[in-house]
Every structure is written in C-alpha cells, then in structure tokens.
mmCIF file of N, CA and C in Angstrom:
data_model
loop_
_atom_site.group_PDB
_atom_site.id
_atom_site.type_symbol
_atom_site.label_atom_id
_atom_site.label_comp_id
_atom_site.label_asym_id
_atom_site.label_seq_id
_atom_site.Cartn_x
_atom_site.Cartn_y
_atom_site.Cartn_z
ATOM 1 N N MET A 1 -85.906 47.018 -56.822
ATOM 2 C CA MET A 1 -84.751 47.678 -56.232
ATOM 3 C C MET A 1 -84.132 48.578 -57.304
ATOM 4 N N PRO A 2 -83.983 49.859 -56.983
ATOM 5 C CA PRO A 2 -83.422 50.794 -57.968
ATOM 6 C C PRO A 2 -81.963 50.475 -58.306
ATOM 7 N N GLN A 3 -81.585 50.835 -59.511
ATOM 8 C CA GLN A 3 -80.193 50.684 -59.936
ATOM 9 C C GLN A 3 -79.699 52.041 -60.412
ATOM 10 N N ILE A 4 -78.425 52.282 -60.145
ATOM 11 C CA ILE A 4 -77.793 53.531 -60.576
ATOM 12 C C ILE A 4 -76.481 53.181 -61.254
ATOM 13 N N VAL A 5 -75.904 54.173 -61.910
ATOM 14 C CA VAL A 5 -74.595 54.002 -62.522
ATOM 15 C C VAL A 5 -73.651 55.007 -61.876
ATOM 16 N N VAL A 6 -72.606 54.487 -61.250
ATOM 17 C CA VAL A 6 -71.586 55.312 -60.607
ATOM 18 C C VAL A 6 -70.362 55.291 -61.503
ATOM 19 N N THR A 7 -69.786 56.461 -61.762
ATOM 20 C CA THR A 7 -68.591 56.537 -62.587
ATOM 21 C C THR A 7 -67.405 56.864 -61.698
ATOM 22 N N ILE A 8 -66.417 55.974 -61.732
ATOM 23 C CA ILE A 8 -65.196 56.163 -60.951
ATOM 24 C C ILE A 8 -64.018 56.014 -61.897
ATOM 25 N N ASP A 9 -63.220 57.062 -61.975
ATOM 26 C CA ASP A 9 -62.033 57.077 -62.832
ATOM 27 C C ASP A 9 -62.383 56.744 -64.287
ATOM 28 N N GLY A 10 -63.511 57.306 -64.724
ATOM 29 C CA GLY A 10 -63.923 57.132 -66.114
ATOM 30 C C GLY A 10 -64.584 55.799 -66.422
ATOM 31 N N LYS A 11 -64.769 54.961 -65.446
ATOM 32 C CA LYS A 11 -65.395 53.651 -65.671
ATOM 33 C C LYS A 11 -66.760 53.633 -64.983
ATOM 34 N N ALA A 12 -67.750 53.099 -65.686
ATOM 35 C CA ALA A 12 -69.118 53.064 -65.166
ATOM 36 C C ALA A 12 -69.353 51.744 -64.426
ATOM 37 N N TYR A 13 -69.991 51.851 -63.283
ATOM 38 C CA TYR A 13 -70.335 50.680 -62.458
ATOM 39 C C TYR A 13 -71.824 50.773 -62.130
ATOM 40 N N ARG A 14 -72.557 49.729 -62.540
ATOM 41 C CA ARG A 14 -73.985 49.677 -62.237
ATOM 42 C C ARG A 14 -74.141 49.050 -60.855
ATOM 43 N N MET A 15 -74.971 49.680 -60.038
ATOM 44 C CA MET A 15 -75.154 49.218 -58.665
ATOM 45 C C MET A 15 -76.621 49.274 -58.292
ATOM 46 N N ALA A 16 -77.018 48.350 -57.450
ATOM 47 C CA ALA A 16 -78.365 48.362 -56.890
ATOM 48 C C ALA A 16 -78.299 49.023 -55.515
ATOM 49 N N CYS A 17 -79.403 49.632 -55.141
ATOM 50 C CA CYS A 17 -79.452 50.272 -53.821
ATOM 51 C C CYS A 17 -80.883 50.257 -53.317
ATOM 52 N N ALA A 18 -81.035 50.602 -52.061
ATOM 53 C CA ALA A 18 -82.365 50.673 -51.474
ATOM 54 C C ALA A 18 -83.117 51.875 -52.034
ATOM 55 N N GLU A 19 -84.430 51.768 -52.026
ATOM 56 C CA GLU A 19 -85.283 52.857 -52.492
ATOM 57 C C GLU A 19 -84.968 54.133 -51.719
ATOM 58 N N GLY A 20 -84.765 55.226 -52.435
ATOM 59 C CA GLY A 20 -84.484 56.508 -51.810
ATOM 60 C C GLY A 20 -83.006 56.759 -51.532
ATOM 61 N N GLU A 21 -82.148 55.778 -51.762
ATOM 62 C CA GLU A 21 -80.715 55.923 -51.490
ATOM 63 C C GLU A 21 -79.906 56.283 -52.735
ATOM 64 N N GLU A 22 -80.596 56.487 -53.860
ATOM 65 C CA GLU A 22 -79.904 56.720 -55.124
ATOM 66 C C GLU A 22 -78.965 57.932 -55.058
ATOM 67 N N ASP A 23 -79.471 59.063 -54.614
ATOM 68 C CA ASP A 23 -78.656 60.285 -54.580
ATOM 69 C C ASP A 23 -77.471 60.135 -53.631
ATOM 70 N N HIS A 24 -77.704 59.483 -52.503
ATOM 71 C CA HIS A 24 -76.625 59.286 -51.529
ATOM 72 C C HIS A 24 -75.512 58.427 -52.124
ATOM 73 N N LEU A 25 -75.885 57.338 -52.775
ATOM 74 C CA LEU A 25 -74.890 56.444 -53.385
ATOM 75 C C LEU A 25 -74.155 57.149 -54.523
ATOM 76 N N LEU A 26 -74.868 57.941 -55.312
ATOM 77 C CA LEU A 26 -74.214 58.710 -56.380
ATOM 78 C C LEU A 26 -73.207 59.700 -55.791
ATOM 79 N N SER A 27 -73.581 60.326 -54.672
ATOM 80 C CA SER A 27 -72.687 61.276 -54.010
ATOM 81 C C SER A 27 -71.428 60.571 -53.487
ATOM 82 N N LEU A 28 -71.604 59.405 -52.891
ATOM 83 C CA LEU A 28 -70.449 58.646 -52.397
ATOM 84 C C LEU A 28 -69.533 58.240 -53.545
ATOM 85 N N GLY A 29 -70.137 57.810 -54.647
ATOM 86 C CA GLY A 29 -69.349 57.443 -55.823
ATOM 87 C C GLY A 29 -68.572 58.637 -56.366
ATOM 88 N N ALA A 30 -69.197 59.805 -56.359
ATOM 89 C CA ALA A 30 -68.525 61.015 -56.850
ATOM 90 C C ALA A 30 -67.340 61.375 -55.958
ATOM 91 N N LYS A 31 -67.515 61.206 -54.652
ATOM 92 C CA LYS A 31 -66.408 61.498 -53.727
ATOM 93 C C LYS A 31 -65.249 60.524 -53.931
ATOM 94 N N LEU A 32 -65.562 59.249 -54.143
ATOM 95 C CA LEU A 32 -64.511 58.265 -54.404
ATOM 96 C C LEU A 32 -63.814 58.590 -55.723
ATOM 97 N N ASP A 33 -64.586 58.984 -56.725
ATOM 98 C CA ASP A 33 -64.005 59.361 -58.010
ATOM 99 C C ASP A 33 -63.042 60.539 -57.834
ATOM 100 N N GLU A 34 -63.442 61.539 -57.044
ATOM 101 C CA GLU A 34 -62.561 62.686 -56.786
ATOM 102 C C GLU A 34 -61.254 62.223 -56.136
ATOM 103 N N ARG A 35 -61.368 61.323 -55.193
ATOM 104 C CA ARG A 35 -60.178 60.820 -54.490
ATOM 105 C C ARG A 35 -59.254 60.086 -55.451
ATOM 106 N N VAL A 36 -59.813 59.242 -56.314
ATOM 107 C CA VAL A 36 -58.999 58.485 -57.279
ATOM 108 C C VAL A 36 -58.334 59.440 -58.265
ATOM 109 N N VAL A 37 -59.078 60.437 -58.746
ATOM 110 C CA VAL A 37 -58.515 61.423 -59.678
ATOM 111 C C VAL A 37 -57.392 62.205 -58.997
ATOM 112 N N GLU A 38 -57.593 62.573 -57.744
ATOM 113 C CA GLU A 38 -56.568 63.282 -56.974
ATOM 114 C C GLU A 38 -55.305 62.427 -56.830
ATOM 115 N N LEU A 39 -55.475 61.159 -56.518
ATOM 116 C CA LEU A 39 -54.323 60.259 -56.378
ATOM 117 C C LEU A 39 -53.603 60.076 -57.709
ATOM 118 N N ARG A 40 -54.382 59.947 -58.789
ATOM 119 C CA ARG A 40 -53.777 59.773 -60.108
ATOM 120 C C ARG A 40 -52.928 61.001 -60.462
ATOM 121 N N SER A 41 -53.428 62.193 -60.107
ATOM 122 C CA SER A 41 -52.652 63.400 -60.418
ATOM 123 C C SER A 41 -51.398 63.480 -59.551
ATOM 124 N N SER A 42 -51.448 62.908 -58.345
ATOM 125 C CA SER A 42 -50.272 62.930 -57.463
ATOM 126 C C SER A 42 -49.248 61.860 -57.809
ATOM 127 N N PHE A 43 -49.736 60.658 -58.174
ATOM 128 C CA PHE A 43 -48.830 59.524 -58.362
ATOM 129 C C PHE A 43 -48.679 59.077 -59.807
ATOM 130 N N GLY A 44 -49.492 59.617 -60.692
ATOM 131 C CA GLY A 44 -49.393 59.224 -62.098
ATOM 132 C C GLY A 44 -50.060 57.882 -62.340
ATOM 133 N N GLU A 45 -49.656 57.240 -63.422
ATOM 134 C CA GLU A 45 -50.238 55.956 -63.819
ATOM 135 C C GLU A 45 -49.578 54.822 -63.038
ATOM 136 N N ILE A 46 -50.205 54.432 -61.939
ATOM 137 C CA ILE A 46 -49.661 53.334 -61.125
ATOM 138 C C ILE A 46 -50.597 52.132 -61.110
ATOM 139 N N GLY A 47 -51.624 52.191 -61.924
ATOM 140 C CA GLY A 47 -52.558 51.082 -62.019
ATOM 141 C C GLY A 47 -53.883 51.407 -61.344
ATOM 142 N N ASP A 48 -54.965 51.026 -62.040
ATOM 143 C CA ASP A 48 -56.306 51.319 -61.539
ATOM 144 C C ASP A 48 -56.585 50.668 -60.189
ATOM 145 N N GLN A 49 -56.227 49.421 -60.082
ATOM 146 C CA GLN A 49 -56.512 48.693 -58.848
ATOM 147 C C GLN A 49 -55.743 49.303 -57.661
ATOM 148 N N ARG A 50 -54.497 49.650 -57.901
ATOM 149 C CA ARG A 50 -53.686 50.237 -56.831
ATOM 150 C C ARG A 50 -54.255 51.588 -56.401
ATOM 151 N N LEU A 51 -54.678 52.408 -57.373
ATOM 152 C CA LEU A 51 -55.295 53.693 -57.050
ATOM 153 C C LEU A 51 -56.578 53.502 -56.241
ATOM 154 N N THR A 52 -57.375 52.537 -56.638
ATOM 155 C CA THR A 52 -58.625 52.269 -55.925
ATOM 156 C C THR A 52 -58.348 51.806 -54.501
ATOM 157 N N VAL A 53 -57.357 50.930 -54.336
ATOM 158 C CA VAL A 53 -57.000 50.460 -53.000
ATOM 159 C C VAL A 53 -56.477 51.621 -52.155
ATOM 160 N N MET A 54 -55.648 52.467 -52.731
ATOM 161 C CA MET A 54 -55.129 53.625 -51.995
ATOM 162 C C MET A 54 -56.277 54.550 -51.570
ATOM 163 N N ALA A 55 -57.222 54.780 -52.472
ATOM 164 C CA ALA A 55 -58.366 55.639 -52.153
ATOM 165 C C ALA A 55 -59.203 55.006 -51.033
ATOM 166 N N ALA A 56 -59.387 53.704 -51.102
ATOM 167 C CA ALA A 56 -60.154 53.011 -50.063
ATOM 168 C C ALA A 56 -59.436 53.085 -48.715
ATOM 169 N N ILE A 57 -58.128 52.907 -48.701
ATOM 170 C CA ILE A 57 -57.367 52.976 -47.445
ATOM 171 C C ILE A 57 -57.423 54.390 -46.873
ATOM 172 N N MET A 58 -57.298 55.399 -47.727
ATOM 173 C CA MET A 58 -57.396 56.779 -47.246
ATOM 174 C C MET A 58 -58.776 57.047 -46.632
ATOM 175 N N THR A 59 -59.798 56.519 -47.267
ATOM 176 C CA THR A 59 -61.161 56.690 -46.769
ATOM 177 C C THR A 59 -61.334 55.978 -45.428
ATOM 178 N N MET A 60 -60.785 54.773 -45.319
ATOM 179 C CA MET A 60 -60.868 54.036 -44.054
ATOM 180 C C MET A 60 -60.093 54.754 -42.955
ATOM 181 N N ASP A 61 -58.975 55.387 -43.302
ATOM 182 C CA ASP A 61 -58.203 56.155 -42.324
ATOM 183 C C ASP A 61 -59.035 57.324 -41.797
ATOM 184 N N GLU A 62 -59.697 58.028 -42.696
ATOM 185 C CA GLU A 62 -60.561 59.133 -42.277
ATOM 186 C C GLU A 62 -61.693 58.634 -41.394
ATOM 187 N N LEU A 63 -62.275 57.496 -41.756
ATOM 188 C CA LEU A 63 -63.346 56.912 -40.960
ATOM 189 C C LEU A 63 -62.844 56.547 -39.565
ATOM 190 N N SER A 64 -61.655 55.962 -39.506
ATOM 191 C CA SER A 64 -61.062 55.586 -38.225
ATOM 192 C C SER A 64 -60.830 56.814 -37.344
ATOM 193 N N GLU A 65 -60.294 57.878 -37.933
ATOM 194 C CA GLU A 65 -60.068 59.116 -37.178
ATOM 195 C C GLU A 65 -61.389 59.714 -36.705
ATOM 196 N N THR A 66 -62.394 59.671 -37.553
ATOM 197 C CA THR A 66 -63.705 60.205 -37.194
ATOM 198 C C THR A 66 -64.310 59.414 -36.043
ATOM 199 N N LYS A 67 -64.185 58.091 -36.092
ATOM 200 C CA LYS A 67 -64.698 57.256 -34.996
ATOM 201 C C LYS A 67 -63.965 57.548 -33.695
ATOM 202 N N ALA A 68 -62.657 57.756 -33.766
ATOM 203 C CA ALA A 68 -61.881 58.075 -32.562
ATOM 204 C C ALA A 68 -62.326 59.418 -31.986
ATOM 205 N N ARG A 69 -62.538 60.409 -32.858
ATOM 206 C CA ARG A 69 -63.008 61.721 -32.382
ATOM 207 C C ARG A 69 -64.399 61.606 -31.771
ATOM 208 N N LEU A 70 -65.251 60.816 -32.398
ATOM 209 C CA LEU A 70 -66.603 60.613 -31.882
ATOM 210 C C LEU A 70 -66.553 59.957 -30.508
ATOM 211 N N SER A 71 -65.707 58.951 -30.366
ATOM 212 C CA SER A 71 -65.554 58.269 -29.080
ATOM 213 C C SER A 71 -65.061 59.238 -28.004
ATOM 214 N N ALA A 72 -64.098 60.066 -28.353
ATOM 215 C CA ALA A 72 -63.574 61.054 -27.398
ATOM 216 C C ALA A 72 -64.666 62.046 -27.007
ATOM 217 N N LEU A 73 -65.459 62.483 -27.974
ATOM 218 C CA LEU A 73 -66.542 63.419 -27.682
ATOM 219 C C LEU A 73 -67.621 62.771 -26.821
ATOM 220 N N GLU A 74 -67.903 61.490 -27.070
ATOM 221 C CA GLU A 74 -68.882 60.779 -26.245
ATOM 222 C C GLU A 74 -68.387 60.666 -24.802
ATOM 223 N N SER A 75 -67.093 60.396 -24.627
ATOM 224 C CA SER A 75 -66.518 60.325 -23.280
ATOM 225 C C SER A 75 -66.599 61.680 -22.588
ATOM 226 N N GLU A 76 -66.256 62.724 -23.330
ATOM 227 C CA GLU A 76 -66.314 64.079 -22.761
ATOM 228 C C GLU A 76 -67.744 64.431 -22.371
ATOM 229 N N MET A 77 -68.688 64.048 -23.213
ATOM 230 C CA MET A 77 -70.088 64.320 -22.925
ATOM 231 C C MET A 77 -70.536 63.581 -21.663
ATOM 232 N N ALA A 78 -70.107 62.338 -21.499
ATOM 233 C CA ALA A 78 -70.453 61.567 -20.305
ATOM 234 C C ALA A 78 -69.861 62.227 -19.064
ATOM 235 N N SER A 79 -68.628 62.711 -19.171
ATOM 236 C CA SER A 79 -68.001 63.404 -18.046
ATOM 237 C C SER A 79 -68.765 64.676 -17.690
ATOM 238 N N LEU A 80 -69.165 65.413 -18.707
ATOM 239 C CA LEU A 80 -69.928 66.638 -18.468
ATOM 240 C C LEU A 80 -71.278 66.334 -17.827
ATOM 241 N N ARG A 81 -71.911 65.237 -18.244
ATOM 242 C CA ARG A 81 -73.184 64.849 -17.629
ATOM 243 C C ARG A 81 -72.981 64.489 -16.162
ATOM 244 N N ASP A 82 -71.897 63.747 -15.875
ATOM 245 C CA ASP A 82 -71.593 63.400 -14.488
ATOM 246 C C ASP A 82 -71.368 64.651 -13.656
ATOM 247 N N ALA A 83 -70.595 65.585 -14.192
ATOM 248 C CA ALA A 83 -70.335 66.832 -13.476
ATOM 249 C C ALA A 83 -71.630 67.611 -13.257
ATOM 250 N N GLN A 84 -72.481 67.612 -14.254
ATOM 251 C CA GLN A 84 -73.758 68.305 -14.139
ATOM 252 C C GLN A 84 -74.616 67.653 -13.048
ATOM 253 N N ASP A 85 -74.631 66.314 -13.014
ATOM 254 C CA ASP A 85 -75.386 65.606 -11.979
ATOM 255 C C ASP A 85 -74.842 65.924 -10.593
ATOM 256 N N LYS A 86 -73.511 65.946 -10.460
ATOM 257 C CA LYS A 86 -72.896 66.268 -9.165
ATOM 258 C C LYS A 86 -73.243 67.696 -8.757
ATOM 259 N N THR A 87 -73.207 68.616 -9.727
ATOM 260 C CA THR A 87 -73.557 70.009 -9.431
ATOM 261 C C THR A 87 -75.007 70.102 -8.989
ATOM 262 N N ARG A 88 -75.861 69.386 -9.700
ATOM 263 C CA ARG A 88 -77.285 69.394 -9.354
ATOM 264 C C ARG A 88 -77.485 68.834 -7.956
ATOM 265 N N ASN A 89 -76.807 67.717 -7.639
ATOM 266 C CA ASN A 89 -76.920 67.118 -6.308
ATOM 267 C C ASN A 89 -76.367 68.064 -5.250
ATOM 268 N N GLY A 90 -75.239 68.705 -5.540
ATOM 269 C CA GLY A 90 -74.646 69.664 -4.612
ATOM 270 C C GLY A 90 -75.574 70.835 -4.362
ATOM 271 N N ARG A 91 -76.226 71.275 -5.413
ATOM 272 C CA ARG A 91 -77.164 72.379 -5.305
ATOM 273 C C ARG A 91 -78.338 71.988 -4.400
ATOM 274 N N GLU A 92 -78.825 70.762 -4.581
ATOM 275 C CA GLU A 92 -79.937 70.284 -3.757
ATOM 276 C C GLU A 92 -79.535 70.220 -2.287
ATOM 277 N N VAL A 93 -78.327 69.736 -2.013
ATOM 278 C CA VAL A 93 -77.839 69.672 -0.640
ATOM 279 C C VAL A 93 -77.735 71.084 -0.062
ATOM 280 N N LEU A 94 -77.209 72.005 -0.850
ATOM 281 C CA LEU A 94 -77.085 73.391 -0.403
ATOM 282 C C LEU A 94 -78.457 73.983 -0.087
ATOM 283 N N ILE A 95 -79.423 73.738 -0.944
ATOM 284 C CA ILE A 95 -80.778 74.261 -0.728
ATOM 285 C C ILE A 95 -81.367 73.670 0.551
ATOM 286 N N GLU A 96 -81.198 72.356 0.740
ATOM 287 C CA GLU A 96 -81.702 71.716 1.956
ATOM 288 C C GLU A 96 -81.033 72.310 3.196
ATOM 289 N N THR A 97 -79.719 72.523 3.127
ATOM 290 C CA THR A 97 -78.981 73.100 4.256
ATOM 291 C C THR A 97 -79.470 74.516 4.547
ATOM 292 N N MET A 98 -79.639 75.306 3.504
ATOM 293 C CA MET A 98 -80.098 76.684 3.695
ATOM 294 C C MET A 98 -81.516 76.710 4.246
ATOM 295 N N ASN A 99 -82.368 75.803 3.779
ATOM 296 C CA ASN A 99 -83.730 75.723 4.319
ATOM 297 C C ASN A 99 -83.691 75.369 5.807
ATOM 298 N N GLY A 100 -82.826 74.430 6.149
ATOM 299 C CA GLY A 100 -82.684 74.051 7.562
ATOM 300 C C GLY A 100 -82.186 75.216 8.404
ATOM 301 N N MET A 101 -81.207 75.945 7.875
ATOM 302 C CA MET A 101 -80.682 77.109 8.597
ATOM 303 C C MET A 101 -81.759 78.180 8.738
ATOM 304 N N SER A 102 -82.538 78.379 7.702
ATOM 305 C CA SER A 102 -83.614 79.360 7.729
ATOM 306 C C SER A 102 -84.629 78.999 8.810
ATOM 307 N N GLU A 103 -84.998 77.727 8.889
ATOM 308 C CA GLU A 103 -85.936 77.274 9.920
ATOM 309 C C GLU A 103 -85.352 77.481 11.313
ATOM 310 N N ALA A 104 -84.055 77.189 11.476
ATOM 311 C CA ALA A 104 -83.402 77.369 12.774
ATOM 312 C C ALA A 104 -83.394 78.845 13.160
ATOM 313 N N ILE A 105 -83.111 79.722 12.200
ATOM 314 C CA ILE A 105 -83.101 81.161 12.467
ATOM 315 C C ILE A 105 -84.504 81.630 12.860
ATOM 316 N N GLU A 106 -85.498 81.121 12.176
ATOM 317 C CA GLU A 106 -86.882 81.492 12.508
ATOM 318 C C GLU A 106 -87.245 81.046 13.922
ATOM 319 N N ARG A 107 -86.791 79.846 14.307
ATOM 320 C CA ARG A 107 -87.066 79.357 15.671
ATOM 321 C C ARG A 107 -86.389 80.245 16.710
ATOM 322 N N VAL A 108 -85.119 80.620 16.447
ATOM 323 C CA VAL A 108 -84.384 81.490 17.371
ATOM 324 C C VAL A 108 -85.077 82.846 17.453
ATOM 325 N N ALA A 109 -85.483 83.388 16.289
ATOM 326 C CA ALA A 109 -86.166 84.686 16.278
ATOM 327 C C ALA A 109 -87.469 84.614 17.056
ATOM 328 N N LEU A 110 -88.197 83.525 16.918
ATOM 329 C CA LEU A 110 -89.459 83.349 17.646
ATOM 330 C C LEU A 110 -89.202 83.293 19.145
ATOM 331 N N LYS A 111 -88.155 82.552 19.562
ATOM 332 C CA LYS A 111 -87.805 82.465 20.983
ATOM 333 C C LYS A 111 -87.420 83.831 21.524
ATOM 334 N N LEU A 112 -86.631 84.593 20.737
ATOM 335 C CA LEU A 112 -86.231 85.937 21.169
ATOM 336 C C LEU A 112 -87.448 86.850 21.281
ATOM 337 N N GLU A 113 -88.364 86.702 20.357
ATOM 338 C CA GLU A 113 -89.581 87.514 20.382
ATOM 339 C C GLU A 113 -90.413 87.198 21.617
ATOM 340 N N ARG A 114 -90.556 85.917 21.918
ATOM 341 C CA ARG A 114 -91.312 85.513 23.107
ATOM 342 C C ARG A 114 -90.625 85.958 24.380
ATOM 343 N N ALA A 115 -89.296 85.870 24.379
ATOM 344 C CA ALA A 115 -88.538 86.296 25.566
ATOM 345 C C ALA A 115 -88.691 87.810 25.771
ATOM 346 N N GLY A 116 -88.734 88.554 24.711
ATOM 347 C CA GLY A 116 -88.931 90.003 24.808
ATOM 348 C C GLY A 116 -90.320 90.361 25.306
ATOM 349 N N GLU A 117 -91.303 89.573 24.955
ATOM 350 C CA GLU A 117 -92.677 89.815 25.376
ATOM 351 C C GLU A 117 -92.826 89.553 26.874
ATOM 352 N N LYS A 118 -92.061 88.596 27.421
ATOM 353 C CA LYS A 118 -92.146 88.255 28.840
ATOM 354 C C LYS A 118 -91.554 89.335 29.707
ATOM 355 N N ARG A 119 -90.667 90.088 29.217
ATOM 356 C CA ARG A 119 -90.005 91.133 30.030
ATOM 357 C C ARG A 119 -90.919 92.237 30.238
#
C-alpha cells in the first residue's frame, strides 16, 4: 500500500492510500492546507486544532450544500423525464388519432368516388 506525506499548516502527515490514489490524496491535502492557511490569516493564532476543526466544518458545509444541489438536480431531472414520457405518450396518441382520421377520410373519399361512378 503506497504511502504519501501530506503537509497541512506546515506539519507533515504520513498517510497510506490505495494504489493510484496518491495524487488525489495529495490534492485533497493541499486544499485543506489552503483552507487552514486562509483561516489562520483571517483569525490569527487561535490554535492548530481549532483551525483544523473550523476547516473541516467549512468543508462539511460545502459538501452538504453540494449534496442538496445534487438532490435538487436529480429531482428536476426526474420531473423532466416524466414530462418527456408524457409528451412521448401524447405524441403517440396524436399519431394514432391522425392515422385513424386519415383512414376515415380515405373511406369517405372512396365512397364518394364510387357514388360518382354510379351516376
């Protein structure tokens, strides 16, 4: 199992990860480091643990908002699929109705043609 070193707020943390996940984990660590550095510049020296907890809570808040947006988009997509199905069904009914009307018109035209021939 590969191991990497992630640096957060100037401190190195050795971590194990799955094969091929090294770059992804390093990227996540870099993003967390940016968040902690940003918080430190905003709030000053309030303690490493507190900064880390604040960064984690901010990240969880973003995740929560993203999940809510995803859920809303999934609902909207389901509604659009339902509407599409209804439109498709409506279209099929319309086509069947028009085909029936076309056949009826052809029958009437045939009757008129035969009636004209008899005269």
